[in-house]
Amino acid sequence: MTSVDDARHQGMRKRLVDALKIKGIRDEEVLAAIGKVPRHVFMESGFLSFAYRDQAFPIGAGQTISQPYTVAFMTELLHVERGCKVLEVGTGSGYQAAVLCEMGARVYTIERQKELYVKARILLPELGYNPAFHYGDGYKGLPTYGPFDRIIVTAGATEVPDDLRRQLVAGGRMVIPVGRDNHQEMVVVIRTGEEEFTTQKHGGFVFVPLLRGVVS
Ligand code: SAH
């Protein structure tokens, strides 16, 4: 394994979970998953003291591992159930995908930067998490593998991509930050019928942008 997970890490994780509860995260399944996934393993060694702070952190290739509160908040909004088929757009470090796997979801994750895709595809199975990894442009989703019960987009989009909307099952939910210029609104899209969608807004966040195309 890349890095050990000992009592010290577990203690730091427990304090992070307590901090998330104070900030308003209530879903016990989400809190339990964050209490189990070793976040420090997703960051370069030497940054242990940062791993369990409630902060975003650089993971290379100009990208960041999302702040734990943001991961918890989005996962709570996603209403994940065991066996749910979930598409994640923006694998990044793989941390969010690991949290979803820990909750018993069947996870498909897509990343446009090859370097990050390759890293996550090696790391997650070492931790016992086995989502389906895809390298490509998540704007288009994964049409041949859909439809999905849930879709989570972990980069900021300027609008809800139509291709993603259409890959939700009826009754399915998508959580996606939407906006521009370093400010996004957390949006939940629910497919209520073949051509019907409702949207809810859940406050402001800051994400790296959802970009088109791939980086090799
Ligand atoms: N979920 C990640 C957060 C990563 S930040 C984690 O837990 O660490 C967002 C990621 O989205 C970045 O890695 C970025 O490269 C990726 N991304 C941006 N636009 C994308 C697109 N169109 N398709 C797939 N991935 C994309």
PDB file of C-alpha atoms and ligand atoms in Angstrom:
ATOM      1  CA  MET A   1       0.000   0.000   0.000  1.00  0.00           C
ATOM      2  CA  THR A   2       1.099   3.555  -0.704  1.00  0.00           C
ATOM      3  CA  SER A   3       0.995   4.709   2.897  1.00  0.00           C
ATOM      4  CA  VAL A   4      -0.002   3.243   6.226  1.00  0.00           C
ATOM      5  CA  ASP A   5      -3.195   4.058   8.041  1.00  0.00           C
ATOM      6  CA  ASP A   6      -2.559   3.924  11.780  1.00  0.00           C
ATOM      7  CA  ALA A   7      -4.228   5.013  15.018  1.00  0.00           C
ATOM      8  CA  ARG A   8      -2.910   8.545  14.560  1.00  0.00           C
ATOM      9  CA  HIS A   9      -4.594   8.913  11.157  1.00  0.00           C
ATOM     10  CA  GLN A  10      -7.770   7.358  12.501  1.00  0.00           C
ATOM     11  CA  GLY A  11      -7.805   9.842  15.379  1.00  0.00           C
ATOM     12  CA  MET A  12      -7.333  12.775  12.975  1.00  0.00           C
ATOM     13  CA  ARG A  13     -10.171  11.422  10.828  1.00  0.00           C
ATOM     14  CA  LYS A  14     -12.470  11.177  13.803  1.00  0.00           C
ATOM     15  CA  ARG A  15     -11.806  14.840  14.598  1.00  0.00           C
ATOM     16  CA  LEU A  16     -12.509  15.759  10.970  1.00  0.00           C
ATOM     17  CA  VAL A  17     -15.851  13.903  11.155  1.00  0.00           C
ATOM     18  CA  ASP A  18     -16.701  15.789  14.369  1.00  0.00           C
ATOM     19  CA  ALA A  19     -15.876  19.076  12.628  1.00  0.00           C
ATOM     20  CA  LEU A  20     -18.153  18.153   9.679  1.00  0.00           C
ATOM     21  CA  LYS A  21     -21.006  17.387  12.095  1.00  0.00           C
ATOM     22  CA  ILE A  22     -20.585  20.818  13.675  1.00  0.00           C
ATOM     23  CA  LYS A  23     -20.724  22.353  10.187  1.00  0.00           C
ATOM     24  CA  GLY A  24     -24.099  20.681   9.597  1.00  0.00           C
ATOM     25  CA  ILE A  25     -23.459  17.336   7.885  1.00  0.00           C
ATOM     26  CA  ARG A  26     -26.079  14.946   9.273  1.00  0.00           C
ATOM     27  CA  ASP A  27     -26.106  11.862   7.021  1.00  0.00           C
ATOM     28  CA  GLU A  28     -24.598   9.057   9.113  1.00  0.00           C
ATOM     29  CA  GLU A  29     -23.619   7.016   6.050  1.00  0.00           C
ATOM     30  CA  VAL A  30     -21.679   9.953   4.613  1.00  0.00           C
ATOM     31  CA  LEU A  31     -19.953  10.630   7.940  1.00  0.00           C
ATOM     32  CA  ALA A  32     -19.087   6.931   8.336  1.00  0.00           C
ATOM     33  CA  ALA A  33     -17.556   6.823   4.834  1.00  0.00           C
ATOM     34  CA  ILE A  34     -15.442   9.931   5.489  1.00  0.00           C
ATOM     35  CA  GLY A  35     -14.417   8.335   8.785  1.00  0.00           C
ATOM     36  CA  LYS A  36     -13.123   5.300   6.871  1.00  0.00           C
ATOM     37  CA  VAL A  37     -11.444   6.571   3.686  1.00  0.00           C
ATOM     38  CA  PRO A  38      -7.755   7.427   4.408  1.00  0.00           C
ATOM     39  CA  ARG A  39      -7.644  10.922   2.858  1.00  0.00           C
ATOM     40  CA  HIS A  40      -3.910  11.345   3.565  1.00  0.00           C
ATOM     41  CA  VAL A  41      -3.125   8.571   1.066  1.00  0.00           C
ATOM     42  CA  PHE A  42      -4.626  10.739  -1.724  1.00  0.00           C
ATOM     43  CA  MET A  43      -2.140  13.532  -1.083  1.00  0.00           C
ATOM     44  CA  GLU A  44       1.632  13.666  -1.456  1.00  0.00           C
ATOM     45  CA  SER A  45       3.382  12.332   1.643  1.00  0.00           C
ATOM     46  CA  GLY A  46       4.748  15.203   3.700  1.00  0.00           C
ATOM     47  CA  PHE A  47       1.340  16.881   3.811  1.00  0.00           C
ATOM     48  CA  LEU A  48      -0.112  14.711   6.545  1.00  0.00           C
ATOM     49  CA  SER A  49      -1.002  17.669   8.731  1.00  0.00           C
ATOM     50  CA  PHE A  50      -3.130  19.067   5.878  1.00  0.00           C
ATOM     51  CA  ALA A  51      -4.906  15.821   5.034  1.00  0.00           C
ATOM     52  CA  TYR A  52      -7.490  16.015   7.785  1.00  0.00           C
ATOM     53  CA  ARG A  53      -8.034  19.756   7.829  1.00  0.00           C
ATOM     54  CA  ASP A  54     -11.272  20.846   6.299  1.00  0.00           C
ATOM     55  CA  GLN A  55      -9.513  22.410   3.299  1.00  0.00           C
ATOM     56  CA  ALA A  56      -9.050  21.800  -0.407  1.00  0.00           C
ATOM     57  CA  PHE A  57      -5.476  20.909  -1.403  1.00  0.00           C
ATOM     58  CA  PRO A  58      -3.416  20.793  -4.638  1.00  0.00           C
ATOM     59  CA  ILE A  59      -3.041  17.300  -6.145  1.00  0.00           C
ATOM     60  CA  GLY A  60      -0.898  18.216  -9.168  1.00  0.00           C
ATOM     61  CA  ALA A  61      -1.826  18.946 -12.800  1.00  0.00           C
ATOM     62  CA  GLY A  62      -3.293  22.259 -11.587  1.00  0.00           C
ATOM     63  CA  GLN A  63      -6.139  20.462  -9.791  1.00  0.00           C
ATOM     64  CA  THR A  64      -7.306  20.118  -6.210  1.00  0.00           C
ATOM     65  CA  ILE A  65      -8.759  17.468  -3.932  1.00  0.00           C
ATOM     66  CA  SER A  66     -12.049  19.026  -2.797  1.00  0.00           C
ATOM     67  CA  GLN A  67     -12.529  20.260   0.756  1.00  0.00           C
ATOM     68  CA  PRO A  68     -13.949  17.468   2.972  1.00  0.00           C
ATOM     69  CA  TYR A  69     -17.012  19.607   3.798  1.00  0.00           C
ATOM     70  CA  THR A  70     -17.749  20.017   0.081  1.00  0.00           C
ATOM     71  CA  VAL A  71     -17.363  16.255  -0.525  1.00  0.00           C
ATOM     72  CA  ALA A  72     -19.674  15.545   2.433  1.00  0.00           C
ATOM     73  CA  PHE A  73     -22.240  18.176   1.398  1.00  0.00           C
ATOM     74  CA  MET A  74     -22.406  16.984  -2.222  1.00  0.00           C
ATOM     75  CA  THR A  75     -22.553  13.326  -1.208  1.00  0.00           C
ATOM     76  CA  GLU A  76     -25.376  14.102   1.222  1.00  0.00           C
ATOM     77  CA  LEU A  77     -27.301  15.898  -1.560  1.00  0.00           C
ATOM     78  CA  LEU A  78     -26.745  12.934  -3.887  1.00  0.00           C
ATOM     79  CA  HIS A  79     -28.868  10.564  -1.693  1.00  0.00           C
ATOM     80  CA  VAL A  80     -26.634   7.557  -2.368  1.00  0.00           C
ATOM     81  CA  GLU A  81     -28.069   4.142  -1.619  1.00  0.00           C
ATOM     82  CA  ARG A  82     -26.279   0.808  -1.609  1.00  0.00           C
ATOM     83  CA  GLY A  83     -26.129  -0.608  -5.161  1.00  0.00           C
ATOM     84  CA  CYS A  84     -26.868   2.789  -6.763  1.00  0.00           C
ATOM     85  CA  LYS A  85     -25.198   3.260 -10.146  1.00  0.00           C
ATOM     86  CA  VAL A  86     -23.269   6.531  -9.871  1.00  0.00           C
ATOM     87  CA  LEU A  87     -21.322   8.506 -12.477  1.00  0.00           C
ATOM     88  CA  GLU A  88     -18.677  10.873 -11.137  1.00  0.00           C
ATOM     89  CA  VAL A  89     -17.287  13.504 -13.528  1.00  0.00           C
ATOM     90  CA  GLY A  90     -13.793  14.630 -12.440  1.00  0.00           C
ATOM     91  CA  THR A  91     -11.947  11.732 -10.780  1.00  0.00           C
ATOM     92  CA  GLY A  92      -9.093  13.997  -9.668  1.00  0.00           C
ATOM     93  CA  SER A  93      -7.351  12.299  -6.748  1.00  0.00           C
ATOM     94  CA  GLY A  94     -10.044   9.590  -6.573  1.00  0.00           C
ATOM     95  CA  TYR A  95     -11.076  10.583  -3.029  1.00  0.00           C
ATOM     96  CA  GLN A  96     -14.717  11.321  -3.834  1.00  0.00           C
ATOM     97  CA  ALA A  97     -14.951   8.077  -5.822  1.00  0.00           C
ATOM     98  CA  ALA A  98     -13.569   6.176  -2.799  1.00  0.00           C
ATOM     99  CA  VAL A  99     -16.203   7.758  -0.522  1.00  0.00           C
ATOM    100  CA  LEU A 100     -18.937   6.664  -2.949  1.00  0.00           C
ATOM    101  CA  CYS A 101     -17.500   3.113  -3.148  1.00  0.00           C
ATOM    102  CA  GLU A 102     -17.333   2.985   0.647  1.00  0.00           C
ATOM    103  CA  MET A 103     -21.080   3.741   0.695  1.00  0.00           C
ATOM    104  CA  GLY A 104     -21.761   0.718  -1.488  1.00  0.00           C
ATOM    105  CA  ALA A 105     -22.393   2.560  -4.773  1.00  0.00           C
ATOM    106  CA  ARG A 106     -21.433   1.068  -8.148  1.00  0.00           C
ATOM    107  CA  VAL A 107     -19.180   3.872  -9.304  1.00  0.00           C
ATOM    108  CA  TYR A 108     -18.130   4.974 -12.800  1.00  0.00           C
ATOM    109  CA  THR A 109     -15.647   7.832 -12.746  1.00  0.00           C
ATOM    110  CA  ILE A 110     -14.259   9.868 -15.636  1.00  0.00           C
ATOM    111  CA  GLU A 111     -11.250  12.209 -15.766  1.00  0.00           C
ATOM    112  CA  ARG A 112      -9.950  14.354 -18.675  1.00  0.00           C
ATOM    113  CA  GLN A 113      -6.329  14.552 -17.455  1.00  0.00           C
ATOM    114  CA  LYS A 114      -4.415  11.382 -18.202  1.00  0.00           C
ATOM    115  CA  GLU A 115      -1.898  11.840 -15.381  1.00  0.00           C
ATOM    116  CA  LEU A 116      -4.666  11.976 -12.749  1.00  0.00           C
ATOM    117  CA  TYR A 117      -6.633   9.136 -14.344  1.00  0.00           C
ATOM    118  CA  VAL A 118      -3.555   6.872 -14.288  1.00  0.00           C
ATOM    119  CA  LYS A 119      -2.705   7.727 -10.658  1.00  0.00           C
ATOM    120  CA  ALA A 120      -6.213   7.104  -9.345  1.00  0.00           C
ATOM    121  CA  ARG A 121      -6.581   3.885 -11.328  1.00  0.00           C
ATOM    122  CA  ILE A 122      -3.523   2.502  -9.514  1.00  0.00           C
ATOM    123  CA  LEU A 123      -4.264   3.889  -6.043  1.00  0.00           C
ATOM    124  CA  LEU A 124      -7.915   3.026  -5.482  1.00  0.00           C
ATOM    125  CA  PRO A 125      -7.673  -0.749  -6.025  1.00  0.00           C
ATOM    126  CA  GLU A 126      -4.741  -0.754  -3.550  1.00  0.00           C
ATOM    127  CA  LEU A 127      -7.192   0.607  -0.986  1.00  0.00           C
ATOM    128  CA  GLY A 128      -9.824  -1.969  -1.929  1.00  0.00           C
ATOM    129  CA  TYR A 129     -11.993   0.392  -4.028  1.00  0.00           C
ATOM    130  CA  ASN A 130     -12.834  -0.681  -7.557  1.00  0.00           C
ATOM    131  CA  PRO A 131     -14.819   1.888  -9.488  1.00  0.00           C
ATOM    132  CA  ALA A 132     -14.795   1.720 -13.305  1.00  0.00           C
ATOM    133  CA  PHE A 133     -12.174   4.273 -14.447  1.00  0.00           C
ATOM    134  CA  HIS A 134     -12.568   6.167 -17.701  1.00  0.00           C
ATOM    135  CA  TYR A 135     -10.282   8.652 -19.396  1.00  0.00           C
ATOM    136  CA  GLY A 136     -12.273  11.126 -21.473  1.00  0.00           C
ATOM    137  CA  ASP A 137     -14.416  14.244 -21.592  1.00  0.00           C
ATOM    138  CA  GLY A 138     -17.044  13.980 -18.875  1.00  0.00           C
ATOM    139  CA  TYR A 139     -19.113  16.736 -20.518  1.00  0.00           C
ATOM    140  CA  LYS A 140     -20.484  13.939 -22.651  1.00  0.00           C
ATOM    141  CA  GLY A 141     -20.916  11.523 -19.740  1.00  0.00           C
ATOM    142  CA  LEU A 142     -20.621   7.810 -20.511  1.00  0.00           C
ATOM    143  CA  PRO A 143     -23.508   7.131 -22.906  1.00  0.00           C
ATOM    144  CA  THR A 144     -22.661   3.470 -23.463  1.00  0.00           C
ATOM    145  CA  TYR A 145     -22.669   2.735 -19.710  1.00  0.00           C
ATOM    146  CA  GLY A 146     -25.702   4.831 -18.702  1.00  0.00           C
ATOM    147  CA  PRO A 147     -28.294   5.549 -17.628  1.00  0.00           C
ATOM    148  CA  PHE A 148     -27.225   6.351 -14.065  1.00  0.00           C
ATOM    149  CA  ASP A 149     -29.203   6.592 -10.834  1.00  0.00           C
ATOM    150  CA  ARG A 150     -26.986   9.438  -9.714  1.00  0.00           C
ATOM    151  CA  ILE A 151     -24.474  11.808 -11.340  1.00  0.00           C
ATOM    152  CA  ILE A 152     -21.999  13.947  -9.389  1.00  0.00           C
ATOM    153  CA  VAL A 153     -19.892  16.581 -11.146  1.00  0.00           C
ATOM    154  CA  THR A 154     -16.889  17.712  -9.112  1.00  0.00           C
ATOM    155  CA  ALA A 155     -15.823  20.644 -11.320  1.00  0.00           C
ATOM    156  CA  GLY A 156     -17.706  23.899 -11.926  1.00  0.00           C
ATOM    157  CA  ALA A 157     -19.861  23.960 -15.087  1.00  0.00           C
ATOM    158  CA  THR A 158     -21.259  27.069 -16.770  1.00  0.00           C
ATOM    159  CA  GLU A 159     -24.550  25.219 -17.297  1.00  0.00           C
ATOM    160  CA  VAL A 160     -25.960  21.734 -16.738  1.00  0.00           C
ATOM    161  CA  PRO A 161     -24.678  19.694 -19.731  1.00  0.00           C
ATOM    162  CA  ASP A 162     -27.593  18.233 -21.710  1.00  0.00           C
ATOM    163  CA  ASP A 163     -25.772  14.945 -22.300  1.00  0.00           C
ATOM    164  CA  LEU A 164     -25.480  14.409 -18.544  1.00  0.00           C
ATOM    165  CA  ARG A 165     -29.126  15.289 -17.873  1.00  0.00           C
ATOM    166  CA  ARG A 166     -30.175  12.715 -20.450  1.00  0.00           C
ATOM    167  CA  GLN A 167     -28.077   9.979 -18.805  1.00  0.00           C
ATOM    168  CA  LEU A 168     -30.147  10.096 -15.603  1.00  0.00           C
ATOM    169  CA  VAL A 169     -32.803   7.425 -15.018  1.00  0.00           C
ATOM    170  CA  ALA A 170     -36.334   8.708 -14.358  1.00  0.00           C
ATOM    171  CA  GLY A 171     -36.275   9.743 -10.704  1.00  0.00           C
ATOM    172  CA  GLY A 172     -32.467  10.081 -10.842  1.00  0.00           C
ATOM    173  CA  ARG A 173     -30.505  12.941  -9.267  1.00  0.00           C
ATOM    174  CA  MET A 174     -27.498  14.949 -10.351  1.00  0.00           C
ATOM    175  CA  VAL A 175     -25.416  17.208  -8.095  1.00  0.00           C
ATOM    176  CA  ILE A 176     -23.435  19.801 -10.047  1.00  0.00           C
ATOM    177  CA  PRO A 177     -21.835  23.164  -9.210  1.00  0.00           C
ATOM    178  CA  VAL A 178     -23.003  25.714 -11.807  1.00  0.00           C
ATOM    179  CA  GLY A 179     -21.679  29.231 -12.366  1.00  0.00           C
ATOM    180  CA  ARG A 180     -18.676  31.138 -13.644  1.00  0.00           C
ATOM    181  CA  ASP A 181     -15.751  33.310 -12.545  1.00  0.00           C
ATOM    182  CA  ASN A 182     -14.803  31.341  -9.454  1.00  0.00           C
ATOM    183  CA  HIS A 183     -18.295  31.184  -8.040  1.00  0.00           C
ATOM    184  CA  GLN A 184     -20.702  28.302  -8.448  1.00  0.00           C
ATOM    185  CA  GLU A 185     -24.101  27.522  -7.015  1.00  0.00           C
ATOM    186  CA  MET A 186     -24.602  23.909  -5.885  1.00  0.00           C
ATOM    187  CA  VAL A 187     -27.442  22.637  -8.068  1.00  0.00           C
ATOM    188  CA  VAL A 188     -29.458  19.436  -7.690  1.00  0.00           C
ATOM    189  CA  VAL A 189     -31.215  18.305 -10.889  1.00  0.00           C
ATOM    190  CA  ILE A 190     -33.919  15.653 -10.517  1.00  0.00           C
ATOM    191  CA  ARG A 191     -35.306  13.897 -13.580  1.00  0.00           C
ATOM    192  CA  THR A 192     -39.004  13.771 -12.777  1.00  0.00           C
ATOM    193  CA  GLY A 193     -40.107  12.416 -16.179  1.00  0.00           C
ATOM    194  CA  GLU A 194     -38.881  11.650 -19.689  1.00  0.00           C
ATOM    195  CA  GLU A 195     -38.621  15.353 -20.547  1.00  0.00           C
ATOM    196  CA  GLU A 196     -39.131  16.859 -17.109  1.00  0.00           C
ATOM    197  CA  PHE A 197     -36.450  18.059 -14.748  1.00  0.00           C
ATOM    198  CA  THR A 198     -36.630  20.065 -11.540  1.00  0.00           C
ATOM    199  CA  THR A 199     -33.710  21.973 -10.060  1.00  0.00           C
ATOM    200  CA  GLN A 200     -32.883  23.083  -6.528  1.00  0.00           C
ATOM    201  CA  LYS A 201     -30.100  25.421  -5.424  1.00  0.00           C
ATOM    202  CA  HIS A 202     -28.005  24.855  -2.332  1.00  0.00           C
ATOM    203  CA  GLY A 203     -25.619  27.757  -1.786  1.00  0.00           C
ATOM    204  CA  GLY A 204     -22.311  29.035  -3.145  1.00  0.00           C
ATOM    205  CA  PHE A 205     -19.019  27.164  -3.616  1.00  0.00           C
ATOM    206  CA  VAL A 206     -15.753  27.559  -5.545  1.00  0.00           C
ATOM    207  CA  PHE A 207     -14.568  24.823  -7.931  1.00  0.00           C
ATOM    208  CA  VAL A 208     -11.942  24.352 -10.605  1.00  0.00           C
ATOM    209  CA  PRO A 209     -13.673  24.626 -14.003  1.00  0.00           C
ATOM    210  CA  LEU A 210     -15.259  21.787 -15.963  1.00  0.00           C
ATOM    211  CA  LEU A 211     -13.350  21.943 -19.264  1.00  0.00           C
ATOM    212  CA  ARG A 212     -13.953  20.364 -22.659  1.00  0.00           C
ATOM    213  CA  GLY A 213     -11.661  17.843 -24.315  1.00  0.00           C
ATOM    214  CA  VAL A 214      -8.868  15.765 -22.783  1.00  0.00           C
ATOM    215  CA  VAL A 215      -5.249  16.367 -21.719  1.00  0.00           C
ATOM    216  CA  SER A 216      -2.866  13.549 -22.641  1.00  0.00           C
TER     217      SER A 216
HETATM  218  N1  SAH B   1     -13.434  14.477  -7.271  1.00  0.00           N
HETATM  219  C1  SAH B   1     -12.078  14.960  -7.171  1.00  0.00           C
HETATM  220  C2  SAH B   1     -12.005  16.473  -7.298  1.00  0.00           C
HETATM  221  C3  SAH B   1     -11.107  16.846  -8.397  1.00  0.00           C
HETATM  222  S1  SAH B   1     -11.115  18.503  -8.982  1.00  0.00           S
HETATM  223  C4  SAH B   1     -11.393  14.454  -5.913  1.00  0.00           C
HETATM  224  O1  SAH B   1     -12.070  13.834  -5.077  1.00  0.00           O
HETATM  225  O2  SAH B   1     -10.189  14.639  -5.766  1.00  0.00           O
HETATM  226  C5  SAH B   1     -12.034  18.316 -10.504  1.00  0.00           C
HETATM  227  C6  SAH B   1     -11.486  17.378 -11.529  1.00  0.00           C
HETATM  228  O3  SAH B   1     -12.335  17.455 -12.671  1.00  0.00           O
HETATM  229  C7  SAH B   1     -10.077  17.690 -12.029  1.00  0.00           C
HETATM  230  O4  SAH B   1      -9.260  16.583 -11.863  1.00  0.00           O
HETATM  231  C8  SAH B   1     -10.280  18.020 -13.518  1.00  0.00           C
HETATM  232  O5  SAH B   1      -9.205  17.594 -14.332  1.00  0.00           O
HETATM  233  C9  SAH B   1     -11.547  17.241 -13.824  1.00  0.00           C
HETATM  234  N2  SAH B   1     -12.309  17.695 -14.992  1.00  0.00           N
HETATM  235  C10 SAH B   1     -12.557  18.961 -15.407  1.00  0.00           C
HETATM  236  N3  SAH B   1     -13.304  18.943 -16.529  1.00  0.00           N
HETATM  237  C11 SAH B   1     -13.548  17.630 -16.828  1.00  0.00           C
HETATM  238  C12 SAH B   1     -14.252  16.968 -17.879  1.00  0.00           C
HETATM  239  N4  SAH B   1     -14.868  17.630 -18.881  1.00  0.00           N
HETATM  240  N5  SAH B   1     -14.288  15.614 -17.863  1.00  0.00           N
HETATM  241  C13 SAH B   1     -13.671  14.907 -16.884  1.00  0.00           C
HETATM  242  N6  SAH B   1     -12.980  15.485 -15.879  1.00  0.00           N
HETATM  243  C14 SAH B   1     -12.916  16.831 -15.849  1.00  0.00           C
END
